[in-house]
PDB file of C-alpha atoms in Angstrom:
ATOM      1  CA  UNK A   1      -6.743 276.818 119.516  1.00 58.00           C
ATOM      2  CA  UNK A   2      -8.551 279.743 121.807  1.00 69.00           C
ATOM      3  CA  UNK A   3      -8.935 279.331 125.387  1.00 85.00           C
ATOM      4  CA  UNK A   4     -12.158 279.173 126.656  1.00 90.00           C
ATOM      5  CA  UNK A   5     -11.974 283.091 128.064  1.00 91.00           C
ATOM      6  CA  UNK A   6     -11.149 283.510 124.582  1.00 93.00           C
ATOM      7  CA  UNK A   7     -14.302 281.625 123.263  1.00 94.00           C
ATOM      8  CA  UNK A   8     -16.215 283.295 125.693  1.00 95.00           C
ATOM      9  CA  UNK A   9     -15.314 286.650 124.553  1.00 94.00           C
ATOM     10  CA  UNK A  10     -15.941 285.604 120.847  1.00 95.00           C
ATOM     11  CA  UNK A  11     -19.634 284.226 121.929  1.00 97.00           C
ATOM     12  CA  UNK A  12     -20.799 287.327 123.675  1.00 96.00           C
ATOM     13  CA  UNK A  13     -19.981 289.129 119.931  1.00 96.00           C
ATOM     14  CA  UNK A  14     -22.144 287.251 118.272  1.00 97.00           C
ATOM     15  CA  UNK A  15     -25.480 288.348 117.350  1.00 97.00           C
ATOM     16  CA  UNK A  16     -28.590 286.873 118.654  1.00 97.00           C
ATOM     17  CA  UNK A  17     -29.245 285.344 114.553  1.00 97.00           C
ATOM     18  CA  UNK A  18     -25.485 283.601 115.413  1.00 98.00           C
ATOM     19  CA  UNK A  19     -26.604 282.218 118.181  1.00 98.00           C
ATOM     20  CA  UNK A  20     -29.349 280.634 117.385  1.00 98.00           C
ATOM     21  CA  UNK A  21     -27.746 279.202 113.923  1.00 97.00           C
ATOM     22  CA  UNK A  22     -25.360 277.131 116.367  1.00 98.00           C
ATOM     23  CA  UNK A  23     -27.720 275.944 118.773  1.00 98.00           C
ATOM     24  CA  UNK A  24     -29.992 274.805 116.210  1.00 96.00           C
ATOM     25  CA  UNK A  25     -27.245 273.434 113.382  1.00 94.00           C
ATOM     26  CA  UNK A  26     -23.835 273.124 114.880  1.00 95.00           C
ATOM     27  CA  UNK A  27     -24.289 272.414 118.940  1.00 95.00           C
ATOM     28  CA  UNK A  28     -23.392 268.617 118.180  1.00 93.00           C
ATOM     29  CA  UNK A  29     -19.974 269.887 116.886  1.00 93.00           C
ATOM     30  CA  UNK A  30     -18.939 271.878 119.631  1.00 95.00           C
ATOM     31  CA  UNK A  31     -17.086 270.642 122.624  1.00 95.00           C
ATOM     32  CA  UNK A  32     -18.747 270.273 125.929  1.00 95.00           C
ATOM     33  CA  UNK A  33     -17.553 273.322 127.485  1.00 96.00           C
ATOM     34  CA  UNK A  34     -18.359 275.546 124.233  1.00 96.00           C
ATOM     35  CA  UNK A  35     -21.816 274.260 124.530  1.00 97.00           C
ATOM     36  CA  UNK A  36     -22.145 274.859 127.996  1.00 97.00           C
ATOM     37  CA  UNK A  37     -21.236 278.516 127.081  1.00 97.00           C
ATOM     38  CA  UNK A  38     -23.405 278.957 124.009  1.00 98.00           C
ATOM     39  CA  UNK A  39     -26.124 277.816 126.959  1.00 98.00           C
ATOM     40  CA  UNK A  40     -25.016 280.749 128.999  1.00 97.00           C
ATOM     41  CA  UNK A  41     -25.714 282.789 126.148  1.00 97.00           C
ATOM     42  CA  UNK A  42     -28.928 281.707 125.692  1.00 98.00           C
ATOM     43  CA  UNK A  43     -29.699 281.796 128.893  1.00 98.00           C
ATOM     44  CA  UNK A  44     -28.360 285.490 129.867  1.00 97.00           C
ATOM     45  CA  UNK A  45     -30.284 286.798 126.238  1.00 96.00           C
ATOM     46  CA  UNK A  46     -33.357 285.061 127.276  1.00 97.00           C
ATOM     47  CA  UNK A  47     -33.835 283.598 123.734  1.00 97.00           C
ATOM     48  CA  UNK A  48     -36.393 280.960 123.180  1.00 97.00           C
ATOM     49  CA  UNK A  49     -36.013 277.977 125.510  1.00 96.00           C
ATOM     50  CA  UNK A  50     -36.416 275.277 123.021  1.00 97.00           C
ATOM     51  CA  UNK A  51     -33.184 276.597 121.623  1.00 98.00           C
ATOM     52  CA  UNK A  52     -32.355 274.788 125.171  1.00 98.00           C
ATOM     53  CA  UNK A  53     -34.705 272.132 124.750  1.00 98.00           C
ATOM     54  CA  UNK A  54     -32.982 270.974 121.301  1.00 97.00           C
ATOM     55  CA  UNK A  55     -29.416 271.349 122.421  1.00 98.00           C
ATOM     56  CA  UNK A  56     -30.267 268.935 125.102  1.00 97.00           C
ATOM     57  CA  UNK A  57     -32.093 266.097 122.387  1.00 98.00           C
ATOM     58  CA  UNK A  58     -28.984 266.375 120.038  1.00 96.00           C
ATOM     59  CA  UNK A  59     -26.541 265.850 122.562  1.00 96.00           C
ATOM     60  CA  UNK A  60     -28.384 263.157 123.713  1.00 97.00           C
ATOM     61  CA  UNK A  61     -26.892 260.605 121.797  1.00 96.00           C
ATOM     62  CA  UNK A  62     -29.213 257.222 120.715  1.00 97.00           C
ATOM     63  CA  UNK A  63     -28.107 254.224 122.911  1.00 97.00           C
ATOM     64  CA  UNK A  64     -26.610 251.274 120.716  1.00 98.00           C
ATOM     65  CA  UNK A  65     -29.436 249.223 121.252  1.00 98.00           C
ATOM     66  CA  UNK A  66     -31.750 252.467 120.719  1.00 98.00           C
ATOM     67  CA  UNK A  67     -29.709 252.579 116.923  1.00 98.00           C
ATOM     68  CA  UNK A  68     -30.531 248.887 116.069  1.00 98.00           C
ATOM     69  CA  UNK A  69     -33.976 248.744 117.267  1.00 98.00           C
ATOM     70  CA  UNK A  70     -34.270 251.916 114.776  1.00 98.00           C
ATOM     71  CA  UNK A  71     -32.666 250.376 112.156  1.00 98.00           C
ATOM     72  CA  UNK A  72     -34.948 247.097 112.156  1.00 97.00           C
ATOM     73  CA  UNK A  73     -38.137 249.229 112.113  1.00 98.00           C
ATOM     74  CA  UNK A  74     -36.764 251.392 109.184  1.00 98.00           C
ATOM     75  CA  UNK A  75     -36.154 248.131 107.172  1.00 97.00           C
ATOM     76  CA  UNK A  76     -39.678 247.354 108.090  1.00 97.00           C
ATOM     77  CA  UNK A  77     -41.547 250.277 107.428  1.00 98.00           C
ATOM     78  CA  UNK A  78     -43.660 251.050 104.152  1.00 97.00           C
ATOM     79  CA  UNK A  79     -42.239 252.346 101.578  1.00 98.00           C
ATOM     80  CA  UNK A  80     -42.519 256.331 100.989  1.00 96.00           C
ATOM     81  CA  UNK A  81     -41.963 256.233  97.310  1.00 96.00           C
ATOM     82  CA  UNK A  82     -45.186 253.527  96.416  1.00 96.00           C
ATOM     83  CA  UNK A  83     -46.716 253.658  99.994  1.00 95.00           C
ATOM     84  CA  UNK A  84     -46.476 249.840  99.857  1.00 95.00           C
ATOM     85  CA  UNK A  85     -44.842 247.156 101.905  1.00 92.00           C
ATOM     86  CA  UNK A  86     -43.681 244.398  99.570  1.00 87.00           C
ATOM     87  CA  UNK A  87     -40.224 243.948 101.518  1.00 91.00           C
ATOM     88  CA  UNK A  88     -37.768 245.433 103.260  1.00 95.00           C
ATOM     89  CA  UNK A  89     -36.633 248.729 102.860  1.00 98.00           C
ATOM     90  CA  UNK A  90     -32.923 249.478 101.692  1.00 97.00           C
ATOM     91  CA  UNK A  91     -30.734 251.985 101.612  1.00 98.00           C
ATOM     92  CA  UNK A  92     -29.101 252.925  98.063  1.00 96.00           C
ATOM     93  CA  UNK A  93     -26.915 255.886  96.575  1.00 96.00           C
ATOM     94  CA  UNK A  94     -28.225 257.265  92.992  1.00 96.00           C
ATOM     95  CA  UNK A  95     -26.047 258.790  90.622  1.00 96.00           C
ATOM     96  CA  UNK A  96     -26.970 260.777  87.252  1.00 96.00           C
ATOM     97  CA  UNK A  97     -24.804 262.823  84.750  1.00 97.00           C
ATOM     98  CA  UNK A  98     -26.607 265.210  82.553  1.00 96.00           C
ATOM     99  CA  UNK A  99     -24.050 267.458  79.328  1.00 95.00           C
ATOM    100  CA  UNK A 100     -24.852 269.357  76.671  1.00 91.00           C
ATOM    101  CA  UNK A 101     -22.200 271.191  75.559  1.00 86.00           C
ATOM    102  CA  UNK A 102     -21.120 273.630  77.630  1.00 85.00           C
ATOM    103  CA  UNK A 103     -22.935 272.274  80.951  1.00 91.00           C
ATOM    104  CA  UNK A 104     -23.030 269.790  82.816  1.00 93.00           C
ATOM    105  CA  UNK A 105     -24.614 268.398  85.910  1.00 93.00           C
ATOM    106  CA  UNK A 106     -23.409 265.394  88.527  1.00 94.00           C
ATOM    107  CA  UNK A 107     -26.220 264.403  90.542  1.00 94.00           C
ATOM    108  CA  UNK A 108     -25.490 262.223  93.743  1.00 94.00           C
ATOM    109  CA  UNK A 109     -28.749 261.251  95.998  1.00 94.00           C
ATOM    110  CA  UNK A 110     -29.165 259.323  98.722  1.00 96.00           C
ATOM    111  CA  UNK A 111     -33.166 257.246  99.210  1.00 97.00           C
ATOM    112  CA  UNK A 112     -34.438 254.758 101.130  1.00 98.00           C
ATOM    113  CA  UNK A 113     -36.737 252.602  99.409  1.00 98.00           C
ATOM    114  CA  UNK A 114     -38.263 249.460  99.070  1.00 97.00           C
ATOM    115  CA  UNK A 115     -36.408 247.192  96.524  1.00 95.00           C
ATOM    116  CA  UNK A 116     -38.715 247.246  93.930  1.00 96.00           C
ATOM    117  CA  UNK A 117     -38.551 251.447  93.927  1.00 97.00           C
ATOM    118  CA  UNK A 118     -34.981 251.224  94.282  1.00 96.00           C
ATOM    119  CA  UNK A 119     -34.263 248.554  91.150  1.00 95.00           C
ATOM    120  CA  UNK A 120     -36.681 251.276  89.409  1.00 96.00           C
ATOM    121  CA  UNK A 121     -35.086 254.413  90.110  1.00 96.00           C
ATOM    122  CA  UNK A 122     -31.528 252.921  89.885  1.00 95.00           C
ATOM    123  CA  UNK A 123     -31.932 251.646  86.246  1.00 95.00           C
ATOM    124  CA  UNK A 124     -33.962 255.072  85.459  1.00 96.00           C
ATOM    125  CA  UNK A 125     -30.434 257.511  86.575  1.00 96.00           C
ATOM    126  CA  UNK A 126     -28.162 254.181  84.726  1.00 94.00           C
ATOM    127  CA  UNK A 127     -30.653 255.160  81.232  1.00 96.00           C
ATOM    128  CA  UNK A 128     -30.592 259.039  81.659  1.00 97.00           C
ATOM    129  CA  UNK A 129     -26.647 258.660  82.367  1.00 97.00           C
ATOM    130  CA  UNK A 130     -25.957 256.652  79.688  1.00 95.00           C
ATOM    131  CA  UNK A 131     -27.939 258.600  76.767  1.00 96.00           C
ATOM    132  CA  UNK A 132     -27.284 262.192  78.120  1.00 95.00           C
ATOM    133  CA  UNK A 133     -24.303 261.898  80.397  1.00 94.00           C
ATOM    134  CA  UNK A 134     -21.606 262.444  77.248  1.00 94.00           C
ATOM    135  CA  UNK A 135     -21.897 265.452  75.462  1.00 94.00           C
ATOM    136  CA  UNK A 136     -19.785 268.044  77.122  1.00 93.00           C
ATOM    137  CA  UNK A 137     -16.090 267.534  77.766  1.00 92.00           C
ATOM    138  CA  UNK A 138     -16.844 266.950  81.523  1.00 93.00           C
ATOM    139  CA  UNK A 139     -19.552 264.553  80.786  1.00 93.00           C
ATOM    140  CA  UNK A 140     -17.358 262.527  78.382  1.00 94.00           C
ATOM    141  CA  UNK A 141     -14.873 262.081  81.559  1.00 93.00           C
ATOM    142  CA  UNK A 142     -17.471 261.826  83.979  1.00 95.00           C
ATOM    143  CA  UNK A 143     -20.042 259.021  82.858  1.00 96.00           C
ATOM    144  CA  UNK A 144     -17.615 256.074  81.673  1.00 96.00           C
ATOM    145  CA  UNK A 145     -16.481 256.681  85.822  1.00 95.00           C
ATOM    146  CA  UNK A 146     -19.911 257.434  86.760  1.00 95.00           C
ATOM    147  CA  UNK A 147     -21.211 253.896  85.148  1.00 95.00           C
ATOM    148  CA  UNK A 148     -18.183 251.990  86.535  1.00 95.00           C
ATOM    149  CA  UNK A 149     -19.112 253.537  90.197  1.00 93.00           C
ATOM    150  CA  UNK A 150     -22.709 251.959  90.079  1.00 93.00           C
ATOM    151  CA  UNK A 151     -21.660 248.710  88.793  1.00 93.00           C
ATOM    152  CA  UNK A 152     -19.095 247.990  91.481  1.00 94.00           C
ATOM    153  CA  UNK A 153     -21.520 249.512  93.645  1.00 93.00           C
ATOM    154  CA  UNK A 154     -23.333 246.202  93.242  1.00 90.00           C
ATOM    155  CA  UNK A 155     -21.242 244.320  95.163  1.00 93.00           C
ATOM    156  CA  UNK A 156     -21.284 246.883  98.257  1.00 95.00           C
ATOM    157  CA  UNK A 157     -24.849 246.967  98.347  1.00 94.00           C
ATOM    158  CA  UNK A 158     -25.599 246.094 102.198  1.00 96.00           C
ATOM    159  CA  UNK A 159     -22.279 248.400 103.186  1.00 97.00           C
ATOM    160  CA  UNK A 160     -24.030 250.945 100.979  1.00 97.00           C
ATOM    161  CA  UNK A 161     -27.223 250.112 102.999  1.00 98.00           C
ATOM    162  CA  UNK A 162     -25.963 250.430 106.431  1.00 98.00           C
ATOM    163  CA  UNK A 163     -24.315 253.662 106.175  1.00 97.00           C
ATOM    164  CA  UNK A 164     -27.081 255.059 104.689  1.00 97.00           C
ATOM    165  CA  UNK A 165     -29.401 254.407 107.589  1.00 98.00           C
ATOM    166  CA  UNK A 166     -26.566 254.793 110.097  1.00 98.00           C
ATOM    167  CA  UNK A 167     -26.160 258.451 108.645  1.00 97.00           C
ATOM    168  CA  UNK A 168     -29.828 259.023 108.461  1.00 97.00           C
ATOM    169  CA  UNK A 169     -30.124 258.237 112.192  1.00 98.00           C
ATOM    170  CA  UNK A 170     -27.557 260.135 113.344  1.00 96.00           C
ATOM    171  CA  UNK A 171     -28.363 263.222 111.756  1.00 95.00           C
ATOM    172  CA  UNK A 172     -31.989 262.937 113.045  1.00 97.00           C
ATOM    173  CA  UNK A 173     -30.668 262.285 116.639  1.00 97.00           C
ATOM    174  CA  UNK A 174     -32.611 265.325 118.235  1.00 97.00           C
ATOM    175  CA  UNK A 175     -35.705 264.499 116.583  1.00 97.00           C
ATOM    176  CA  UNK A 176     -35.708 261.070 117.671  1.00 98.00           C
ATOM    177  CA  UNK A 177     -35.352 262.236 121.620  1.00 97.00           C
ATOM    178  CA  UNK A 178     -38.177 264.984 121.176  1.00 97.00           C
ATOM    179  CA  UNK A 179     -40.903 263.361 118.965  1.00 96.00           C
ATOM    180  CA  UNK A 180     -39.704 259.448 118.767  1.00 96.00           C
ATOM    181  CA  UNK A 181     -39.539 256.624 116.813  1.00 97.00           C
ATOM    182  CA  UNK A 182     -43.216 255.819 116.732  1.00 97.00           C
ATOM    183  CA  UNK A 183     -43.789 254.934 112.484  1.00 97.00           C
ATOM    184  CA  UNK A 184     -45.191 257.563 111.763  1.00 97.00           C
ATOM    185  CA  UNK A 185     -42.472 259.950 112.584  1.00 97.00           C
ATOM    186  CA  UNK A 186     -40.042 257.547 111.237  1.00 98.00           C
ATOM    187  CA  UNK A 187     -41.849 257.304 108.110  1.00 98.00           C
ATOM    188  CA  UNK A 188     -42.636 261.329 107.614  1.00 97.00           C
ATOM    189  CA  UNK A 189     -38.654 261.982 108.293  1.00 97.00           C
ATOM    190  CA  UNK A 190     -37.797 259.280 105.843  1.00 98.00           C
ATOM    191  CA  UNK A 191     -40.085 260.713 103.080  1.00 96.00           C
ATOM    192  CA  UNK A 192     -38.671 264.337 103.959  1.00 95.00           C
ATOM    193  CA  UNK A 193     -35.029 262.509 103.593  1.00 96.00           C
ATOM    194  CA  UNK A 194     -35.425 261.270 100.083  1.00 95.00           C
ATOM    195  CA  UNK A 195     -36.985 264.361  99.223  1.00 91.00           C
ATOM    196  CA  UNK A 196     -33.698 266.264 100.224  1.00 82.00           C
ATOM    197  CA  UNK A 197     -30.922 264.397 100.141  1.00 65.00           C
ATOM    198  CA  UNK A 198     -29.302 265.816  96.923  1.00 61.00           C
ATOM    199  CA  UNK A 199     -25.570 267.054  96.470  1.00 60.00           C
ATOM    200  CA  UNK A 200     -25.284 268.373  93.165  1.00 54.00           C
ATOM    201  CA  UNK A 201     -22.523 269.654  90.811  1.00 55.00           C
ATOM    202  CA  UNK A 202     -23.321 271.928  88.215  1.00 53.00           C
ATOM    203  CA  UNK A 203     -20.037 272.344  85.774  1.00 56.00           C
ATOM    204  CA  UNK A 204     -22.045 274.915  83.292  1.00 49.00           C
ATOM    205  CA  UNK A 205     -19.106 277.175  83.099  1.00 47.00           C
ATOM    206  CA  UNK A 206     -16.911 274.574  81.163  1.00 51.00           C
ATOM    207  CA  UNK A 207     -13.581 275.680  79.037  1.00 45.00           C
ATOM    208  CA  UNK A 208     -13.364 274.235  75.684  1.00 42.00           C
TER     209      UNK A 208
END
């Protein structure tokens, strides 16, 4: 582990691009005393004080009570997917597998919907698995344990749920100290977070 002199050193070396990549992606991750240096170097540059301004809001960690409250008025929001509020909204994980041949593609993604949307879009990724997820050698291995994941995935719905939301909170931390939790904001990050929350693997390069 480098000594802070050492860290010091290895901050001033970094280009201004560098810096501002940590303040604005990575400043939760660093220790207190790194941060207060990659402050210093912000500071002494004279970069763009709302690289300051966001380092303080992500830090800034939501109260417990702050992190329920949330939670309750996410549940109770509209839903972003049919802009209706027919119950609560939930938190659910969505897995596809598409093969043919040669390729094929896992699909993991994480929504938060109202239950309706979510029985929807759950059975639609169950279909497209099932009819397309077995013909490459990947695929063939990957759906029967793709299928068996969303069944027993069932019974862990509400676990499923809350760390979901807990995540989603979390990584909007900053946001949530400079703009709040008014609905609307809530709503327009939500919307942006099923929109993006996709971790794909693409095995196209398979050997037969």
């Amino acid at each position: 582990m480098y000594d802070i002199d050492e860290i010091k050193k290895r901050y001033q070396g970094f280009s201004d691009i560098k810096i501002k990549r940590i303040a604005r992606n990575e400043s939760k991750q660093l220790r207190p005393e790194i941060r207060e240096i990659l402050k210093d170097e912000i500071q002494k540059r004279k970069l763009n004080k709302n690289l300051l301004t966001w380092i303080y809001a992500e830090n800034d960690t939501l109260t417990d009570f702050e992190k329920q409250s949330l939670f309750r008025k996410i549940e109770n929001l509209k839903c972003p997917n049919c802009n209706k509020k027919r119950n609560k909204l939930i938190a659910q994980e969505f897995n596809t597998v598409v093969s043919v041949i040669l390729w094929c593609k896992n699909t993991t993604q994480n929504k938060i919907l109202c239950h309706y949307c979510s029985k929807n879009l759950k059975l639609k990724s169950f279909l497209i698995t099932i009819l397309t997820g077995w013909w490459s050698r990947t695929g063939f291995l990957l759906t029967p344990y793709t299928l068996a994941k969303d069944i027993i995935n069932l019974s862990y719905q509400r676990k499923i749920n809350n760390r979901i939301i807990s995540e989603f909170i979390e990584y909007n931390n900053g946001i949530f100290r400079l703009y709040g939790t008014d609905d609307e904001t809530v709503f327009n990050l939500i919307s942006r977070y099923n929109d993006n929350d996709l971790e794909t693997k693409d095995n196209s390069k398979e050997k037969q």
